[in-house]
Short mmCIF file of C-alpha atoms in Angstrom, two decimals:
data_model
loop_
_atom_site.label_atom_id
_atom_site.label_comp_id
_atom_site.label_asym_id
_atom_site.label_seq_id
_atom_site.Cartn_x
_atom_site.Cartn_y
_atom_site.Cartn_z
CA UNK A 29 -29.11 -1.34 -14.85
CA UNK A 30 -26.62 0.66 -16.82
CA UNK A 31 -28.97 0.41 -20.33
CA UNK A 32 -25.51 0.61 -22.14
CA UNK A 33 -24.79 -0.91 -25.37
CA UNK A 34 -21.09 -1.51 -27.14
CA UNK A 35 -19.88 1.47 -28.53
CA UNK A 36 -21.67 4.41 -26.14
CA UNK A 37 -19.97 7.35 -25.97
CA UNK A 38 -17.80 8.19 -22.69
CA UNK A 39 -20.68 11.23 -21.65
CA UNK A 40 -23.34 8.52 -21.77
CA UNK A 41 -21.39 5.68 -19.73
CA UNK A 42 -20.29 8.13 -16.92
CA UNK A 43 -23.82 9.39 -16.60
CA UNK A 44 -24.85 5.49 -16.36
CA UNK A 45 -22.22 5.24 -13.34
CA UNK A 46 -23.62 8.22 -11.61
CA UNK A 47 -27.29 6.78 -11.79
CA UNK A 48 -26.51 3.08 -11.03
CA UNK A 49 -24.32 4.46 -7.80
CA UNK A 50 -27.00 6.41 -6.94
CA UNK A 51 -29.45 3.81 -7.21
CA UNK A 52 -27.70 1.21 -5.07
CA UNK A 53 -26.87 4.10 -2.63
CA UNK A 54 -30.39 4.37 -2.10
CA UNK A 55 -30.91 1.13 -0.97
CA UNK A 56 -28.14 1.54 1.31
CA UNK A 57 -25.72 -0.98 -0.73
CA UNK A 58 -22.03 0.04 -0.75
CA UNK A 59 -20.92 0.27 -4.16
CA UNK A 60 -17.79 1.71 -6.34
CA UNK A 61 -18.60 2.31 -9.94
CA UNK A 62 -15.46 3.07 -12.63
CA UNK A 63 -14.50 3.70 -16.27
CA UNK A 64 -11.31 1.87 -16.38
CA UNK A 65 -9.41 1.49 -19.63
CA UNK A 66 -9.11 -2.32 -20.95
CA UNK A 67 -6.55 -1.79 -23.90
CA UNK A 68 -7.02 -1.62 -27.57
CA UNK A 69 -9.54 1.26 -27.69
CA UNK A 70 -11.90 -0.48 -25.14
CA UNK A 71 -12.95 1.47 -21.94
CA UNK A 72 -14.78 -1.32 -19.29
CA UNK A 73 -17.72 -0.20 -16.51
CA UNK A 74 -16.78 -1.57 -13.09
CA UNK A 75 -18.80 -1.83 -10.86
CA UNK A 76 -18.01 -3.39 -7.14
CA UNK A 77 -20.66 -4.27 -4.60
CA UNK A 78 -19.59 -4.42 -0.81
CA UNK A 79 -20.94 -7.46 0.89
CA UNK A 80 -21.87 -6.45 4.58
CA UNK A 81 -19.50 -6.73 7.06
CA UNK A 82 -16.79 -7.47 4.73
CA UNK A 83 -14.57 -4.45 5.31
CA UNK A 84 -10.89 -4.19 4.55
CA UNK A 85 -9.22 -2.03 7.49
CA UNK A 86 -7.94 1.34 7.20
CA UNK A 87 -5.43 3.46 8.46
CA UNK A 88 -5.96 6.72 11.03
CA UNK A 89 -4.49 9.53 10.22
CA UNK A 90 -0.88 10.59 12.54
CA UNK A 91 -1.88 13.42 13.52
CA UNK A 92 -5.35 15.08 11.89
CA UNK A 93 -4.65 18.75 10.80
CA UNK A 94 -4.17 21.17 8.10
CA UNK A 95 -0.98 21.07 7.14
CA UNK A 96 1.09 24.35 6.16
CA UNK A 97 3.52 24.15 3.53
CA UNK A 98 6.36 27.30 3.03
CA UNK A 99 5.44 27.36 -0.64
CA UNK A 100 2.18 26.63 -2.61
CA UNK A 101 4.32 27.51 -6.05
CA UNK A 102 4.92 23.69 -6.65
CA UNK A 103 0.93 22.61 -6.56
CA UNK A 104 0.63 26.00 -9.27
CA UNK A 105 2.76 23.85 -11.51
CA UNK A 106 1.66 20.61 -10.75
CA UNK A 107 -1.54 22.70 -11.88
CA UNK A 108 0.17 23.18 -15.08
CA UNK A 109 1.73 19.92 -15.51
CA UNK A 110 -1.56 18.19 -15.35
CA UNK A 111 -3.52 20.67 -17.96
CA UNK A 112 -0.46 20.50 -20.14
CA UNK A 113 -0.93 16.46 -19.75
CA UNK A 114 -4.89 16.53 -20.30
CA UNK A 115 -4.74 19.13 -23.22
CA UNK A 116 -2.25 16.20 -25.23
CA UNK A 117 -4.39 13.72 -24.28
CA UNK A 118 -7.39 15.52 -25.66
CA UNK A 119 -5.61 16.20 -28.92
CA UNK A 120 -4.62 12.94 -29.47
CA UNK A 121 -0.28 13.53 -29.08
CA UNK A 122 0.99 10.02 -26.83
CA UNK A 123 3.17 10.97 -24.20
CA UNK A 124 5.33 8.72 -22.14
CA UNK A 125 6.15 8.82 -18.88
CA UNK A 126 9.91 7.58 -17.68
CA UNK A 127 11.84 7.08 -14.43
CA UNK A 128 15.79 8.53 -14.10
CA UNK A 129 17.26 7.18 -11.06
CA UNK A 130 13.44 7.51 -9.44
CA UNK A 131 13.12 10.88 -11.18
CA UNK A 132 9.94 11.02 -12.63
CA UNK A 133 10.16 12.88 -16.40
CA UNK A 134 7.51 12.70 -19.66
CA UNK A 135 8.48 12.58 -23.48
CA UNK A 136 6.56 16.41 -24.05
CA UNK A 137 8.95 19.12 -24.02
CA UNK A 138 7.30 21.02 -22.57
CA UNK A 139 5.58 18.78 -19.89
CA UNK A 140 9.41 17.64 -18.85
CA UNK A 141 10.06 21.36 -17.77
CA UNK A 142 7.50 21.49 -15.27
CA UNK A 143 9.25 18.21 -14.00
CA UNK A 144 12.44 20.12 -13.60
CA UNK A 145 10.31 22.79 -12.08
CA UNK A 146 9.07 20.75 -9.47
CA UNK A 147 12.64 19.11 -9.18
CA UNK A 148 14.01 22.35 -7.87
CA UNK A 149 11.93 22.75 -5.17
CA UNK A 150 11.50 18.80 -3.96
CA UNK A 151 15.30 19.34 -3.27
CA UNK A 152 14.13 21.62 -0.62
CA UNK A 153 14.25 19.28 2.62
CA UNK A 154 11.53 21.86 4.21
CA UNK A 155 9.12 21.12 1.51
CA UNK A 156 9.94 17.65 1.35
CA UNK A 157 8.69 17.50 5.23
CA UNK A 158 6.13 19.22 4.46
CA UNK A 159 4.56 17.09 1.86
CA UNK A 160 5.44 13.98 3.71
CA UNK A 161 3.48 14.85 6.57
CA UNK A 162 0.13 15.76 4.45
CA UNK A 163 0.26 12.57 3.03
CA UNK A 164 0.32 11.23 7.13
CA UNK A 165 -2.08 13.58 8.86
CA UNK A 166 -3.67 16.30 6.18
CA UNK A 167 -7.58 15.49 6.32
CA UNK A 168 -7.48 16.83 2.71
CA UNK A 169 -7.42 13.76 0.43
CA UNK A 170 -6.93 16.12 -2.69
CA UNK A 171 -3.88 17.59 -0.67
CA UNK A 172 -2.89 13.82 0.29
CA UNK A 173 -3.12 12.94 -3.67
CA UNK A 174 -1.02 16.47 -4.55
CA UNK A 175 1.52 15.68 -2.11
CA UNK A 176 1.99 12.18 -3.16
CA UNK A 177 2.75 13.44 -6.51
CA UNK A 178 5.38 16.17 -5.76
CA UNK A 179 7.46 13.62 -3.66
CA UNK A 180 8.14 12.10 -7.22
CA UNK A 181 10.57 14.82 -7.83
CA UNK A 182 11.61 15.02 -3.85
CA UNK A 183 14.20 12.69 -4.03
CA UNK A 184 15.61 9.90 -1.38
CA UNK A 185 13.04 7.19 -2.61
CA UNK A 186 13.66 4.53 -0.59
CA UNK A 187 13.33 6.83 2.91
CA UNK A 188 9.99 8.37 1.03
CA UNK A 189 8.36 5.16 0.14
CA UNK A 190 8.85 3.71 3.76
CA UNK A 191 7.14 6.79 5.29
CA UNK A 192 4.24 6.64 2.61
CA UNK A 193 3.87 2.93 2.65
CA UNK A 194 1.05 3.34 5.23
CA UNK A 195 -1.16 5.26 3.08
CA UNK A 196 -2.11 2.31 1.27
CA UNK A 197 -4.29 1.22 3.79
CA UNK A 198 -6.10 5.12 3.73
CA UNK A 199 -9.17 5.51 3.62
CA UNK A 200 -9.64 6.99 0.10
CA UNK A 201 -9.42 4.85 -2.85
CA UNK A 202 -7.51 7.53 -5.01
CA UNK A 203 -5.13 7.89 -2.13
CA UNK A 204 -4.05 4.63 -2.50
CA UNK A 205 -4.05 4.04 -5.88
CA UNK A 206 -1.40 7.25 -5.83
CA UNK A 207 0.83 5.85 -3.46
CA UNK A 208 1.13 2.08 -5.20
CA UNK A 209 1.67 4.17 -8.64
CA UNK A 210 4.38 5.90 -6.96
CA UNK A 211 6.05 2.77 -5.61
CA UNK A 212 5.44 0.30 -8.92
CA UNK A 213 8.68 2.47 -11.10
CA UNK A 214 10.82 2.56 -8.00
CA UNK A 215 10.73 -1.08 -6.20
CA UNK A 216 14.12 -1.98 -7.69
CA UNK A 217 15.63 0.97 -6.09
CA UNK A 218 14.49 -0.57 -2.18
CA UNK A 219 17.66 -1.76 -0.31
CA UNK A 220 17.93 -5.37 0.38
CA UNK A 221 17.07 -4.91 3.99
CA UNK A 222 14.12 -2.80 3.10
CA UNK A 223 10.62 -4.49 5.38
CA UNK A 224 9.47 -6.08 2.35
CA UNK A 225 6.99 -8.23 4.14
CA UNK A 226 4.99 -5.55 5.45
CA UNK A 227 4.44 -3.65 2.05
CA UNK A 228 3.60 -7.15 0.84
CA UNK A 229 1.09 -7.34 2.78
CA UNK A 230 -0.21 -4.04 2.24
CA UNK A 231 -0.60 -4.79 -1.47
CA UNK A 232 -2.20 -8.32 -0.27
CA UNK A 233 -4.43 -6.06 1.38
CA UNK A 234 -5.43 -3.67 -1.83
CA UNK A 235 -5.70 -6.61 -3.87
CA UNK A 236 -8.90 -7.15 -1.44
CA UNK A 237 -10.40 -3.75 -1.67
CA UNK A 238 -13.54 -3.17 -3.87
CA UNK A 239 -12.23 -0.71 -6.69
CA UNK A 240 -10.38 -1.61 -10.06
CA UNK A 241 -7.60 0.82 -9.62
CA UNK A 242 -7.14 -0.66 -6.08
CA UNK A 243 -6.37 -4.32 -7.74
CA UNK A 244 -4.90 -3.20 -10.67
CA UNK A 245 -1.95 -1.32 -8.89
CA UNK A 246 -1.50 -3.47 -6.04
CA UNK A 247 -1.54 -7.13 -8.53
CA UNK A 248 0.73 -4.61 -10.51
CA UNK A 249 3.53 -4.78 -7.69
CA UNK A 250 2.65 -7.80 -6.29
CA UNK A 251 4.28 -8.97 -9.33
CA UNK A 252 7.28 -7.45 -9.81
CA UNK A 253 7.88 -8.04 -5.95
CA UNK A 254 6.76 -12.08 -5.97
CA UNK A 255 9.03 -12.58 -9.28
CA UNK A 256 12.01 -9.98 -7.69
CA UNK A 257 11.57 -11.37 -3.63
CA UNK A 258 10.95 -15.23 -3.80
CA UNK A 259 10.84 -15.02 -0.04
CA UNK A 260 7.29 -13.62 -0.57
CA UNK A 261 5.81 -15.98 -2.09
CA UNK A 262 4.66 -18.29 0.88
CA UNK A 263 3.27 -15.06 2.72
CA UNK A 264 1.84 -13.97 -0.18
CA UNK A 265 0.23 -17.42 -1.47
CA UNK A 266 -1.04 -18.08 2.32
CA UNK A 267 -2.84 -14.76 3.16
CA UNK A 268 -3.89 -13.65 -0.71
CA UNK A 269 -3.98 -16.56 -3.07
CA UNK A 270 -7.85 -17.14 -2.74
CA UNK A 271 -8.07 -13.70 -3.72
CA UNK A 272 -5.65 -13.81 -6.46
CA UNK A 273 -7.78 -16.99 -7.87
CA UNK A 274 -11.20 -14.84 -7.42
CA UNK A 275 -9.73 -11.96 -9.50
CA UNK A 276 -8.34 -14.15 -12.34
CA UNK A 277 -11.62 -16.21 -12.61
CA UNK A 278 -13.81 -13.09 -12.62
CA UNK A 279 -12.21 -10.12 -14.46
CA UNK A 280 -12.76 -9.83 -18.02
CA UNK A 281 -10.84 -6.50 -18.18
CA UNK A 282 -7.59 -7.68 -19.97
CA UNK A 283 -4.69 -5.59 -18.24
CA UNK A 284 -5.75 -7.01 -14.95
CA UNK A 285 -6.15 -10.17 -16.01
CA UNK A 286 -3.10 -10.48 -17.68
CA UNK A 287 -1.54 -9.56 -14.35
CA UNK A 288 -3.16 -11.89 -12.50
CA UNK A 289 -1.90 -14.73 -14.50
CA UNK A 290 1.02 -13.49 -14.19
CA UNK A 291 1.12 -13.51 -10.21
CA UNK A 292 -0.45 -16.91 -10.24
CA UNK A 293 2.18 -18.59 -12.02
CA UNK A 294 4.71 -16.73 -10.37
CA UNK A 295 3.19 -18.18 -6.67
CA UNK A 296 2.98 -21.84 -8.86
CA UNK A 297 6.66 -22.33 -10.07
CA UNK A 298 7.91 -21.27 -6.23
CA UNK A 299 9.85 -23.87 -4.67
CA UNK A 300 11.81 -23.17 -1.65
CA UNK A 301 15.40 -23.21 -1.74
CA UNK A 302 17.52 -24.61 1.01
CA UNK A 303 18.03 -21.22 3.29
CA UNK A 304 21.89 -20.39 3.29
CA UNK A 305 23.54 -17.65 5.81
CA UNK A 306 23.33 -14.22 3.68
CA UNK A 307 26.27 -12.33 2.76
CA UNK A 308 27.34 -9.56 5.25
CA UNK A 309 26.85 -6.72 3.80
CA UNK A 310 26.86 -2.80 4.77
CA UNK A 311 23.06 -1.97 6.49
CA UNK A 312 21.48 0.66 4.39
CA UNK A 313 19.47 2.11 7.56
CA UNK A 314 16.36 0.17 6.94
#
């Protein structure tokens, strides 16, 4: 159907997408198609078919409105932040992207001043509010996505990722994938009494969901949180491992396999300690 052959150029494989998508849509079969990069200069087509009646739940929105924000400076140089981020990656100049203390920054000069841009005004708590609530009620999924991204210089990560951790069940795929990319850099800054089993289960969830960058991010935590939480392994091999063995059997996209493999054994070596009483130690509000 896509009448590809190794080595097309990227114009010809997203025009392939766009008429295979369209096809299927036709014939009123659900579909996801995606350009997803596989490593070592190879760029994969996936495309996910919906089996009827098969549907992963979603959230509803808190409370469905446009949200107002006192200031739309920071999206103006999220603007920028992004064009300075495409224009490098058009040239050809690797950039990295690192986390201080949760504080998202880049390796480009000039990319890292937008971040401490956009750090002065996430330290505004009215902004802050402002974005979390988009991300809970704003219709908007382009303002949902934007907000998502400016709480990564808001500050008071654990507090943000609790209130966001719902919007991995939303409705739009690039929604979600936003929110686990946001929690993947910061899960070893989540207090010990943080509700670990329900964001678990919310990547158990994604894991299901018929997109790449839906399983990719999700498998992505599920690791570091299976490996990092051992008390999540028996939820996690109960309610996803089927899953987990359908994904590693299937993919041939190596990034996503190679996490796979890496949950699976993770799940395999568990063996359950004898329980003892936990330290007492000073609640951290969660």
């Amino acid at each position: 159907m896509l009448h590809l052959s190794p080595g097309a150029k990227y114009a010809s494989m997203e025009k392939a997408c766009e008429r295979v998508k369209k096809s299927l849509t036709d014939r009123r079969i659900i579909c996801d198609t995606d350009i997803v990069d596989g490593g070592s200069d190879n760029l994969f087509v996936v495309i996910d078919i919906s089996e009827p009646g098969r549907i992963v739940p979603t959230r509803p929105l808190s409370d469905p409105r446009y949200i107002k924000v006192p200031t739309e400076k920071p999206n103006l140089i999220l603007k920028e932040l992004r064009e300075r981020l495409t224009l490098l990656t058009y040239d050809g100049r690797s950039f990295k992207e690192t986390y201080s203390n949760g504080v998202k920054h880049y390796s480009d000069a000039v990319a890292d001043e937008k971040t401490r841009e956009l750090a002065s005004y996430g330290s505004v708590p009215e902004l802050r509010d402002a974005w979390l609530n988009i991300v809970q009620s704003d219709p908007n999924p382009d303002r949902r996505i934007d907000a998502i991204e400016l709480l990564n210089w808001s500050g008071n990560y654990p507090q943000t990722i609790f209130k966001i951790m719902p919007a991995l069940d939303d409705v739009n795929k690039d929604v979600r994938v936003a929110v686990a990319k946001f929690i993947y850099p910061r899960l070893e800054l989540l207090p010990y009494d943080f509700d670990f089993g329900k964001l678990t289960s919310a990547f158990c969830r994604q894991i299901c969901r018929p997109s790449h960058g839906d399983r990719l991010r999700a498998m992505a935590c599920l690791s570091v949180l299976v490996r990092d939480k051992p008390e999540m392994v028996p939820p996690t091999r109960e309610v996803a491992l089927d899953q987990i063995n359908l994904i590693a059997e299937r993919t041939r996209i190596p990034p996503l396999k190679e996490l796979t493999e890496r949950v699976k054994l993770l799940l395999s070596n568990y063996r359950e300690k004898t329980r003892t009483k936990k330290p007492v130690i000073e609640d951290s509000n969660f």
